[in-house]
CSV table of C-alpha atoms in Angstrom, one decimal:
chain,number,residue,atom,x,y,z
I,1,MET,CA,-31.1,-15.6,-72.2
I,2,ILE,CA,-32.1,-12.1,-70.9
I,3,LEU,CA,-35.0,-13.6,-69.0
I,4,ARG,CA,-32.9,-16.3,-67.4
I,5,PHE,CA,-30.3,-13.8,-66.4
I,6,SER,CA,-32.9,-11.6,-64.8
I,7,GLN,CA,-34.3,-14.6,-62.8
I,8,VAL,CA,-30.8,-15.4,-61.5
I,9,GLN,CA,-30.4,-11.8,-60.4
I,10,ILE,CA,-33.7,-11.9,-58.6
I,11,ILE,CA,-32.8,-15.1,-56.8
I,12,ILE,CA,-29.4,-13.7,-55.7
I,13,PHE,CA,-31.1,-10.5,-54.5
I,14,LEU,CA,-33.6,-12.4,-52.4
I,15,PHE,CA,-30.9,-14.6,-50.9
I,16,VAL,CA,-28.9,-11.6,-49.9
I,17,MET,CA,-32.0,-10.0,-48.3
I,18,ILE,CA,-32.6,-13.2,-46.3
I,19,LEU,CA,-29.1,-13.1,-45.0
I,20,ILE,CA,-29.4,-9.5,-44.0
I,21,SER,CA,-32.7,-10.0,-42.2
I,22,ALA,CA,-31.5,-13.2,-40.4
I,23,PRO,CA,-31.1,-12.8,-36.6
I,24,VAL,CA,-27.6,-12.2,-35.3
I,25,SER,CA,-25.9,-15.3,-33.8
I,26,SER,CA,-25.6,-15.5,-30.0
I,27,ASP,CA,-21.8,-15.3,-30.4
I,28,ALA,CA,-22.0,-12.1,-32.3
I,29,GLN,CA,-24.5,-10.7,-29.9
I,30,SER,CA,-22.3,-11.5,-26.9
I,31,SER,CA,-19.3,-10.0,-28.8
I,32,ALA,CA,-21.3,-6.8,-29.5
I,33,SER,CA,-22.5,-6.6,-26.0
I,34,SER,CA,-19.0,-6.7,-24.6
I,35,LYS,CA,-18.6,-2.9,-25.2
I,36,GLU,CA,-20.4,-0.1,-23.5
I,37,ARG,CA,-20.5,3.6,-24.4
I,38,VAL,CA,-18.7,5.9,-22.1
I,39,GLY,CA,-19.0,9.5,-23.3
I,40,GLN,CA,-17.8,9.5,-26.9
I,41,THR,CA,-16.0,6.2,-26.7
I,42,TYR,CA,-16.7,2.6,-25.9
I,43,ILE,CA,-15.0,0.5,-23.2
I,44,ASP,CA,-14.8,-3.3,-23.0
I,45,VAL,CA,-16.9,-4.9,-20.3
I,46,PRO,CA,-16.0,-8.7,-20.1
I,47,PRO,CA,-19.0,-11.0,-19.9
I,48,GLN,CA,-17.8,-12.3,-16.5
I,49,LEU,CA,-18.1,-8.8,-15.0
I,50,ARG,CA,-21.7,-8.4,-16.2
I,51,LYS,CA,-22.8,-11.0,-13.7
I,52,GLY,CA,-22.4,-8.4,-10.9
I,53,THR,CA,-21.2,-10.9,-8.3
I,54,ALA,CA,-18.1,-10.8,-6.2
I,55,LYS,CA,-17.5,-14.4,-7.3
I,56,SER,CA,-17.5,-13.4,-10.9
I,57,LEU,CA,-15.0,-10.6,-10.2
I,58,LYS,CA,-12.6,-13.0,-8.5
I,59,LYS,CA,-13.0,-15.5,-11.3
I,60,TYR,CA,-12.4,-12.9,-13.9
I,61,VAL,CA,-9.2,-11.7,-12.2
I,62,SER,CA,-8.0,-15.3,-11.8
I,63,GLU,CA,-8.6,-16.0,-15.5
I,64,LEU,CA,-6.7,-12.9,-16.5
I,65,LEU,CA,-3.7,-13.9,-14.4
I,66,GLY,CA,-3.9,-17.4,-15.7
I,67,LYS,CA,-4.0,-16.4,-19.3
I,68,LYS,CA,-1.2,-13.8,-19.0
I,69,TYR,CA,1.3,-15.2,-16.6
I,70,VAL,CA,3.5,-18.3,-16.4
I,71,SER,CA,2.1,-21.8,-15.9
I,72,THR,CA,3.3,-25.3,-16.6
I,73,GLY,CA,0.8,-25.6,-19.4
I,74,LYS,CA,2.3,-22.6,-21.2
I,75,LEU,CA,5.9,-23.2,-20.4
I,76,TYR,CA,6.2,-26.9,-21.1
I,77,ALA,CA,3.7,-27.4,-24.0
I,78,PRO,CA,5.8,-28.1,-27.1
I,79,PRO,CA,4.6,-26.7,-30.5
I,80,PHE,CA,3.1,-28.9,-33.2
I,81,ASP,CA,5.7,-30.8,-35.3
I,82,GLY,CA,7.2,-28.6,-37.9
I,83,LEU,CA,6.6,-25.4,-35.9
I,84,GLU,CA,9.5,-25.7,-33.4
I,85,ASP,CA,11.7,-23.5,-35.6
I,86,LYS,CA,9.0,-20.9,-36.2
I,87,ILE,CA,8.0,-20.0,-32.6
I,88,TYR,CA,9.9,-18.9,-29.5
I,89,ILE,CA,8.8,-17.8,-26.0
I,90,SER,CA,9.7,-14.9,-23.9
I,91,VAL,CA,9.3,-14.9,-20.1
I,92,THR,CA,9.6,-11.5,-18.4
I,93,ARG,CA,8.8,-10.1,-15.0
I,94,GLU,CA,6.2,-7.5,-14.6
I,95,LYS,CA,3.7,-6.1,-12.0
I,96,ALA,CA,0.5,-8.0,-12.2
I,97,ILE,CA,-2.3,-5.4,-12.5
I,98,PRO,CA,-5.2,-6.6,-14.7
I,99,ILE,CA,-7.8,-4.0,-15.6
I,100,ILE,CA,-11.2,-4.5,-14.1
I,101,ALA,CA,-13.1,-1.6,-15.7
I,102,GLY,CA,-12.4,1.5,-17.8
I,103,GLY,CA,-14.0,5.0,-17.7
I,104,VAL,CA,-14.0,5.1,-13.9
I,105,SER,CA,-14.7,8.3,-12.0
I,106,SER,CA,-14.6,6.8,-8.5
I,107,TYR,CA,-14.8,3.5,-6.8
I,108,SER,CA,-15.1,1.9,-3.4
I,109,GLY,CA,-14.5,-1.6,-2.0
I,110,THR,CA,-12.2,-4.6,-2.6
I,111,GLU,CA,-12.3,-7.8,-4.6
I,112,GLU,CA,-14.7,-9.1,-1.9
I,113,GLY,CA,-17.2,-6.5,-3.0
I,114,LEU,CA,-16.8,-3.5,-5.3
I,115,ALA,CA,-18.7,-0.5,-6.6
I,116,ALA,CA,-17.5,1.7,-9.5
I,117,ALA,CA,-19.0,4.9,-10.8
I,118,LEU,CA,-18.5,5.2,-14.5
I,119,TYR,CA,-18.4,8.3,-16.7
I,120,ASP,CA,-21.5,7.1,-18.5
I,121,GLY,CA,-23.5,7.9,-15.4
I,122,SER,CA,-24.0,4.4,-14.2
I,123,ILE,CA,-22.7,2.7,-11.0
I,124,ARG,CA,-21.6,-0.9,-11.5
I,125,LEU,CA,-21.6,-3.3,-8.6
I,126,TRP,CA,-20.0,-6.7,-7.8
I,127,SER,CA,-21.6,-7.9,-4.6
I,128,SER,CA,-23.6,-10.7,-2.9
I,129,TYR,CA,-26.8,-8.9,-3.7
I,130,PRO,CA,-28.8,-9.0,-7.0
I,131,CYS,CA,-28.3,-5.4,-7.8
I,132,LYS,CA,-25.7,-5.1,-10.5
I,133,LYS,CA,-26.2,-1.5,-11.9
I,134,LEU,CA,-27.6,1.8,-10.6
I,135,ARG,CA,-28.3,5.2,-12.0
I,136,LEU,CA,-28.8,8.4,-10.0
I,137,PRO,CA,-32.2,10.2,-10.2
I,138,SER,CA,-30.6,13.1,-12.2
I,139,GLY,CA,-29.3,10.7,-14.9
I,140,LYS,CA,-25.9,12.2,-14.6
I,141,GLY,CA,-22.7,10.5,-13.3
I,142,ALA,CA,-21.8,10.2,-9.6
I,143,ALA,CA,-18.9,12.2,-8.3
I,144,LEU,CA,-18.3,9.8,-5.4
I,145,VAL,CA,-19.5,6.3,-4.4
I,146,ALA,CA,-19.3,4.7,-1.0
I,147,TYR,CA,-19.6,0.9,-0.6
I,148,ALA,CA,-18.0,-1.9,1.5
I,149,PRO,CA,-17.9,-5.6,0.9
I,150,GLY,CA,-21.1,-7.2,2.4
I,151,SER,CA,-22.9,-3.9,2.9
I,152,PRO,CA,-26.5,-4.0,1.8
I,153,VAL,CA,-26.4,-0.2,1.4
I,154,LEU,CA,-24.6,2.1,-1.1
I,155,ALA,CA,-24.2,5.8,-1.0
I,156,ALA,CA,-23.4,8.2,-3.9
I,157,THR,CA,-23.2,11.9,-4.5
I,158,ASP,CA,-24.3,13.6,-7.7
I,159,SER,CA,-21.9,15.0,-10.2
I,160,LYS,CA,-21.6,18.3,-8.3
I,161,GLY,CA,-21.1,16.5,-4.9
I,162,ASN,CA,-23.9,18.4,-3.2
I,163,ASN,CA,-26.6,15.8,-3.0
I,164,LEU,CA,-26.3,12.5,-1.2
I,165,PHE,CA,-28.3,9.4,-2.3
I,166,ILE,CA,-28.6,6.1,-0.4
I,167,TYR,CA,-29.6,2.8,-2.1
I,168,ASP,CA,-30.8,-0.5,-0.7
I,169,LEU,CA,-29.0,-3.2,-2.7
I,170,LYS,CA,-31.5,-5.9,-1.7
I,171,THR,CA,-34.2,-4.2,-3.7
I,172,CYS,CA,-31.9,-2.2,-5.9
I,173,SER,CA,-33.9,1.0,-5.1
I,174,ARG,CA,-33.2,4.3,-3.5
I,175,ILE,CA,-34.1,4.7,0.1
I,176,PRO,CA,-36.5,7.6,0.5
I,177,GLY,CA,-35.4,10.8,2.2
I,178,ASP,CA,-32.6,13.3,1.8
I,179,ILE,CA,-29.4,13.7,3.8
I,180,PRO,CA,-28.5,17.3,3.6
I,181,VAL,CA,-24.9,18.3,2.8
I,182,GLU,CA,-24.6,21.8,4.3
I,183,HIS,CA,-21.1,22.5,3.1
I,184,GLY,CA,-20.8,20.7,-0.3
I,185,PRO,CA,-19.3,19.4,-2.3
I,186,VAL,CA,-18.4,16.2,-0.4
I,187,LYS,CA,-14.7,15.5,-0.6
I,188,MET,CA,-14.8,11.9,0.4
I,189,MET,CA,-17.1,9.4,2.1
I,190,ALA,CA,-17.3,5.8,3.3
I,191,ILE,CA,-19.8,3.2,4.5
I,192,SER,CA,-19.3,0.3,7.0
I,193,ARG,CA,-19.4,-3.3,6.0
I,194,THR,CA,-22.7,-3.8,7.9
I,195,GLY,CA,-24.2,-0.8,6.0
I,196,ASP,CA,-25.2,0.8,9.3
I,197,TRP,CA,-22.7,3.7,9.4
I,198,LEU,CA,-21.8,6.4,7.0
I,199,GLY,CA,-19.0,8.9,7.2
I,200,LEU,CA,-18.1,11.9,5.0
I,201,ILE,CA,-15.8,14.9,4.9
I,202,ASP,CA,-17.3,18.1,3.5
I,203,SER,CA,-15.6,21.1,1.7
I,204,PHE,CA,-14.8,22.7,5.2
I,205,ASN,CA,-12.8,19.5,6.2
I,206,THR,CA,-15.6,18.7,8.6
I,207,LEU,CA,-15.8,15.0,9.5
I,208,LEU,CA,-19.4,13.8,9.9
I,209,SER,CA,-20.7,10.4,10.8
I,210,GLY,CA,-23.9,8.6,11.8
I,211,PRO,CA,-26.4,6.1,10.7
I,212,SER,CA,-26.4,5.4,6.9
I,213,ASN,CA,-29.9,6.8,6.6
I,214,GLY,CA,-29.0,9.9,8.7
I,215,PRO,CA,-28.8,12.2,10.5
I,216,LEU,CA,-25.0,12.7,10.5
I,217,LYS,CA,-23.2,14.2,13.5
I,218,GLU,CA,-20.1,16.5,13.3
I,219,MET,CA,-17.2,14.5,14.8
I,220,SER,CA,-14.2,16.9,14.2
I,221,VAL,CA,-12.7,19.4,11.9
I,222,LEU,CA,-9.5,18.0,10.3
I,223,GLU,CA,-6.5,20.3,10.6
I,224,GLY,CA,-4.7,18.9,7.5
I,225,THR,CA,-5.5,17.8,4.0
I,226,PRO,CA,-7.7,14.7,4.1
I,227,LEU,CA,-6.5,11.8,1.8
I,228,PHE,CA,-8.6,8.9,3.0
I,229,LEU,CA,-11.7,7.9,4.8
I,230,GLY,CA,-12.8,4.4,5.4
I,231,TYR,CA,-14.0,1.7,7.9
I,232,THR,CA,-12.1,-1.3,9.2
I,233,PRO,CA,-13.6,-4.8,9.0
I,234,GLY,CA,-15.3,-6.3,12.0
I,235,GLN,CA,-17.0,-3.7,14.2
I,236,GLY,CA,-16.3,-0.9,11.8
I,237,ILE,CA,-13.9,1.7,13.2
I,238,LEU,CA,-13.9,4.9,11.1
I,239,VAL,CA,-10.4,5.8,9.9
I,240,ALA,CA,-9.4,9.3,8.7
I,241,VAL,CA,-5.9,9.9,7.2
I,242,GLU,CA,-4.3,13.3,6.5
I,243,ALA,CA,-1.5,14.2,4.1
I,244,SER,CA,0.8,14.9,7.1
I,245,GLY,CA,0.5,11.2,8.1
I,246,LYS,CA,-1.9,11.8,10.9
I,247,ILE,CA,-4.3,8.8,11.4
I,248,VAL,CA,-7.3,9.2,13.6
I,249,THR,CA,-9.7,6.4,14.5
I,250,TRP,CA,-13.3,6.7,15.7
I,251,GLY,CA,-15.6,4.3,17.4
I,252,MET,CA,-19.2,4.1,16.1
I,253,LYS,CA,-20.9,2.9,19.3
I,254,ASN,CA,-20.3,6.2,21.1
I,255,LEU,CA,-19.2,8.2,18.1
I,256,SER,CA,-16.0,9.0,20.0
I,257,ARG,CA,-12.3,9.2,19.2
I,258,ILE,CA,-10.3,6.1,19.9
I,259,ASN,CA,-6.7,6.8,18.8
I,260,SER,CA,-4.6,9.5,17.0
I,261,ASP,CA,-1.2,8.5,15.5
I,262,GLU,CA,1.5,10.3,13.4
I,263,VAL,CA,3.1,8.3,10.7
I,264,THR,CA,6.6,9.6,9.9
I,265,GLY,CA,7.9,10.0,6.3
I,266,GLY,CA,5.4,12.4,5.0
I,267,PRO,CA,4.0,14.5,3.5
I,268,PHE,CA,2.0,11.9,1.6
I,269,ALA,CA,0.1,12.2,-1.7
I,270,SER,CA,-2.3,9.2,-1.6
I,271,VAL,CA,-3.6,6.5,0.8
I,272,ARG,CA,-5.3,3.2,0.3
I,273,MET,CA,-6.3,0.6,2.9
I,274,SER,CA,-6.8,-3.2,2.9
I,275,GLY,CA,-8.1,-4.8,6.0
I,276,TYR,CA,-6.3,-3.2,8.9
I,277,VAL,CA,-3.3,-2.1,6.9
I,278,VAL,CA,-3.0,1.5,5.6
I,279,CYS,CA,-0.6,2.2,2.7
I,280,LEU,CA,0.6,5.8,2.6
I,281,ARG,CA,2.4,6.8,-0.7
I,282,ARG,CA,4.6,9.9,-1.3
I,283,ASP,CA,5.0,11.8,-4.5
I,284,ASP,CA,8.3,10.1,-5.2
I,285,GLY,CA,6.6,6.7,-5.1
I,286,LYS,CA,7.9,5.6,-1.7
I,287,GLU,CA,5.3,3.8,0.3
I,288,VAL,CA,5.0,3.1,4.1
I,289,TYR,CA,2.6,0.6,5.7
I,290,TRP,CA,0.8,1.2,9.0
I,291,ASP,CA,-0.9,-1.6,10.9
I,292,LEU,CA,-4.0,-0.1,12.8
I,293,ARG,CA,-4.0,-2.9,15.3
I,294,LYS,CA,-0.3,-2.7,16.2
I,295,ARG,CA,-0.4,1.1,15.8
I,296,ASP,CA,3.0,0.8,14.2
I,297,LEU,CA,4.8,0.7,10.9
I,298,VAL,CA,5.2,-2.8,9.3
I,299,LYS,CA,7.4,-4.1,6.5
I,300,LYS,CA,5.9,-4.2,3.0
I,301,SER,CA,6.4,-8.0,2.9
I,302,GLU,CA,4.5,-8.4,6.2
I,303,ALA,CA,1.7,-6.1,5.0
I,304,LEU,CA,1.2,-7.7,1.6
I,305,LYS,CA,1.5,-11.2,3.1
I,306,GLU,CA,-1.7,-10.6,5.1
I,307,TYR,CA,-3.4,-8.4,2.5
I,308,SER,CA,-1.9,-9.3,-0.8
I,309,SER,CA,-4.5,-7.7,-3.1
I,310,TRP,CA,-5.3,-4.1,-3.8
I,311,ILE,CA,-7.7,-2.4,-6.1
I,312,TYR,CA,-7.0,1.2,-7.2
I,313,GLU,CA,-7.6,3.7,-9.9
I,314,LYS,CA,-5.0,4.3,-12.6
I,315,ASP,CA,-5.4,6.6,-15.6
I,316,GLY,CA,-9.2,6.3,-15.5
I,317,SER,CA,-9.2,2.5,-15.2
I,318,LEU,CA,-9.8,0.3,-12.2
I,319,VAL,CA,-7.0,-2.1,-11.8
I,320,TYR,CA,-6.3,-5.1,-9.5
I,321,SER,CA,-2.8,-5.6,-8.0
I,322,THR,CA,-1.8,-8.8,-6.4
I,323,GLY,CA,1.1,-7.1,-4.6
I,324,VAL,CA,3.7,-9.2,-6.3
I,325,ASP,CA,5.5,-9.3,-9.6
I,326,ARG,CA,4.5,-12.1,-12.0
I,327,TRP,CA,6.3,-13.9,-14.8
I,328,LYS,CA,4.6,-13.0,-18.1
I,329,VAL,CA,4.7,-15.6,-20.9
I,330,ALA,CA,4.4,-14.5,-24.5
I,331,GLU,CA,4.8,-16.4,-27.8
I,332,HIS,CA,6.5,-14.9,-30.8
I,333,PHE,CA,6.8,-15.9,-34.4
I,334,GLY,CA,10.3,-16.4,-35.6
I,335,ARG,CA,13.4,-18.5,-34.6
I,336,PRO,CA,15.9,-17.2,-32.0
I,337,MET,CA,19.3,-17.1,-33.7
I,338,PHE,CA,22.8,-16.5,-32.4
I,339,ILE,CA,25.7,-15.3,-34.5
I,340,VAL,CA,28.8,-16.2,-32.5
I,341,SER,CA,32.4,-15.3,-33.4
I,342,TYR,CA,35.6,-16.0,-31.6
I,343,SER,CA,38.9,-14.1,-31.5
I,344,ALA,CA,41.8,-16.3,-30.6
I,345,LYS,CA,44.1,-13.3,-30.3
I,346,GLU,CA,41.9,-11.5,-27.6
I,347,LYS,CA,40.4,-14.7,-26.1
I,348,LEU,CA,37.0,-13.1,-26.7
I,349,PHE,CA,33.5,-14.1,-27.9
I,350,ARG,CA,31.3,-11.8,-29.9
I,351,VAL,CA,27.6,-12.7,-29.7
I,352,ARG,CA,24.9,-11.2,-31.9
I,353,ASP,CA,22.2,-12.0,-29.3
I,354,LEU,CA,18.5,-12.9,-29.3
I,355,ASP,CA,17.5,-9.3,-28.7
I,356,SER,CA,19.6,-8.1,-31.7
I,357,LYS,CA,22.2,-6.6,-29.3
I,358,THR,CA,25.9,-7.5,-29.6
I,359,ARG,CA,27.6,-8.7,-26.4
I,360,TYR,CA,31.2,-9.8,-25.7
I,361,TYR,CA,32.4,-12.5,-23.3
I,362,SER,CA,35.9,-13.4,-22.0
I,363,ALA,CA,37.0,-16.9,-22.8
I,364,LEU,CA,39.1,-16.8,-19.6
I,365,ASP,CA,36.4,-16.5,-17.0
I,366,GLY,CA,33.2,-16.6,-19.2
I,367,LYS,CA,32.0,-13.2,-17.9
I,368,GLU,CA,30.6,-10.4,-20.1
I,369,PHE,CA,33.3,-8.1,-21.3
I,370,SER,CA,33.7,-4.7,-23.0
I,371,GLU,CA,34.1,-4.5,-26.7
I,372,ILE,CA,37.6,-4.8,-28.2
I,373,LYS,CA,38.5,-4.0,-31.8
I,374,THR,CA,40.2,-6.9,-33.5
I,375,SER,CA,40.2,-8.4,-37.0
I,376,ASP,CA,40.6,-12.1,-36.4
I,377,TRP,CA,36.9,-12.9,-35.7
I,378,LYS,CA,35.9,-16.4,-36.8
I,379,PHE,CA,32.3,-17.7,-36.8
I,380,ILE,CA,31.7,-20.8,-34.7
I,381,SER,CA,28.7,-23.2,-34.4
I,382,PRO,CA,27.5,-25.2,-31.4
I,383,LYS,CA,27.3,-28.9,-31.0
I,384,ASN,CA,24.5,-30.0,-28.7
I,385,GLY,CA,24.4,-26.5,-27.4
I,386,VAL,CA,28.1,-26.3,-26.6
I,387,TYR,CA,30.6,-24.0,-28.4
I,388,LYS,CA,34.3,-25.1,-28.6
I,389,ALA,CA,37.1,-22.5,-28.8
I,390,GLY,CA,40.7,-23.6,-28.4
I,391,LYS,CA,40.7,-26.1,-25.5
I,392,GLY,CA,37.6,-24.6,-23.8
I,393,LEU,CA,33.9,-25.4,-23.9
I,394,PHE,CA,31.3,-22.7,-23.6
I,395,ARG,CA,27.5,-22.5,-23.2
I,396,LEU,CA,25.2,-19.6,-24.0
I,397,TYR,CA,22.0,-21.4,-23.1
I,398,ASP,CA,20.8,-24.5,-21.2
I,399,LEU,CA,18.4,-27.4,-21.5
I,400,VAL,CA,15.2,-26.8,-19.6
I,401,CYS,CA,13.2,-30.0,-20.4
I,402,GLN,CA,12.5,-32.6,-23.0
I,403,LYS,CA,8.9,-33.5,-24.0
I,404,GLY,CA,8.8,-36.4,-26.4
I,405,ALA,CA,11.1,-35.8,-29.4
I,406,GLN,CA,11.5,-32.0,-28.6
I,407,LYS,CA,13.9,-30.2,-26.3
I,408,LEU,CA,13.3,-26.8,-24.7
I,409,TYR,CA,16.3,-24.5,-24.4
I,410,CYS,CA,16.6,-21.2,-22.5
I,411,ARG,CA,18.9,-18.2,-22.5
I,412,HIS,CA,18.7,-15.4,-19.9
I,413,ILE,CA,19.6,-11.8,-20.8
I,414,GLU,CA,20.1,-9.4,-17.9
I,415,GLY,CA,17.4,-6.8,-17.9
I,416,LYS,CA,15.3,-8.5,-20.6
I,417,GLY,CA,14.2,-11.8,-19.2
I,418,PHE,CA,14.3,-15.3,-20.6
I,419,TYR,CA,14.1,-16.5,-24.2
I,420,LEU,CA,13.0,-20.1,-24.8
I,421,TRP,CA,12.8,-22.2,-28.0
I,422,TRP,CA,12.2,-25.8,-29.0
I,423,GLN,CA,14.5,-28.0,-31.1
I,424,GLN,CA,14.1,-31.6,-32.4
I,425,ALA,CA,15.9,-34.1,-30.2
I,426,GLY,CA,17.7,-37.2,-31.4
I,427,ASP,CA,15.8,-39.4,-28.9
I,428,VAL,CA,12.4,-39.6,-27.1
I,429,ALA,CA,12.1,-38.7,-23.4
I,430,ASP,CA,10.0,-36.9,-20.9
I,431,ARG,CA,12.1,-35.1,-18.3
I,432,ILE,CA,12.0,-31.8,-16.4
I,433,PRO,CA,15.1,-31.6,-14.2
I,434,HIS,CA,14.1,-28.3,-12.6
I,435,PRO,CA,10.3,-27.9,-12.6
I,436,MET,CA,9.1,-24.3,-12.8
I,437,GLU,CA,12.6,-22.9,-12.8
I,438,LEU,CA,14.7,-21.2,-15.5
I,439,PRO,CA,18.5,-20.9,-15.8
I,440,VAL,CA,20.6,-17.8,-15.3
I,441,ARG,CA,24.2,-18.0,-16.4
I,442,GLU,CA,26.8,-15.8,-14.6
I,443,SER,CA,29.5,-17.3,-16.9
I,444,ILE,CA,29.4,-19.0,-20.3
I,445,LEU,CA,32.1,-21.5,-19.2
I,446,ALA,CA,30.4,-24.9,-19.8
I,447,ASP,CA,31.7,-26.4,-16.6
I,448,GLN,CA,30.1,-23.7,-14.5
I,449,PRO,CA,26.5,-24.6,-13.8
I,450,ALA,CA,23.6,-22.2,-14.3
I,451,ILE,CA,21.6,-20.7,-11.3
I,452,TRP,CA,18.0,-21.9,-11.5
I,453,THR,CA,15.5,-19.2,-10.8
I,454,PRO,CA,12.0,-20.2,-9.4
I,455,LEU,CA,9.0,-18.9,-11.3
I,456,ILE,CA,6.3,-19.8,-8.7
I,457,GLN,CA,6.6,-17.0,-6.2
I,458,GLY,CA,7.0,-13.4,-7.4
I,459,GLU,CA,8.9,-10.8,-5.5
I,460,ILE,CA,7.2,-8.2,-3.4
I,461,ARG,CA,7.0,-5.2,-5.7
């Protein structure tokens, strides 16, 4: 018996050792490789972003928006039989800003082509070129990075901002030679979409520009605090923006000044640019939009209609904003429940609502009302979604659609969003009276119809 037991122990031990030494599955490997070390922590790097192409960046952002925000598949897909009373859906409006990368010290570009310098010392690229990742010769992180969509050239400064390095993205190698920075550190810099031109502002507020491989020529000394430096698409006009709202443009052919404009409403705290539209933002959050071609202010809706997407840094992460609010869909475990009481004396409804708040409604006009102390509350229950009190009929929620033997109901709560849930129907049908719209009730009177709110187009944020 002792010998047999020892043999069993040996067999088990050998089996465990085989499992330990077995190669990790590809799924596990891909999961492990989704994180990268940044300083003392790790950040998630989705597999799509590892491809290093502008197409992969767009696809990733599209997938993020598709997973998180409203769609017919999410809204009208009934749960499995037996789960309709265990799951409910919330639909809320929020600003659509999916995170592209974390641990970002600086970035340059748009969704058409992007470069981001990370705190781990690497520079990550999404472009039409095979180069996906770079490191500076010092091995330390870059303080600034300059890149533009389509450019075969990238520029970066070291962590101190005193040395400038130029890279050829076609070969993913550094271009030999040094471009001296006489008055470092570099405050900001930019490169044109063709990769031919480089501009920078040094610590003396001197604006320099020239060929991307040097030498750079002094263009001007800025009078105010510089907030932005960049190139327009097309021929590549250099744009410098100061905190006062002063915008100066320079032509690269003759390295000469083209225009100088003053944008009112400053001083401004930050600036970003998309295409030919410059967005200037104040400390209080107010934004103004300046069209470089019109040389005039434009409405936010007009600016975002033409250039609807923006990439910017927020709390160390690189985020993508579509410029509109989106409707976010989330599933929750549990069943939405109302506790409804009626006071015949006060002609008042008391509703323990879906968000656990108590609200009061007048039976006279169906509008929300202030609380009244009374003792004649009586619980009432709905029939087919309708509450009856006295001679009146009332609705707290409305039918959105029916899919098979299940009906989808919805209630809107001001300031909270929409709550939706499924219930078994007494018949079988397939109907959606108001596709991609949800009801908002201004009154709970059953004979007053709900206002149907479209979910397709978000509002300009």
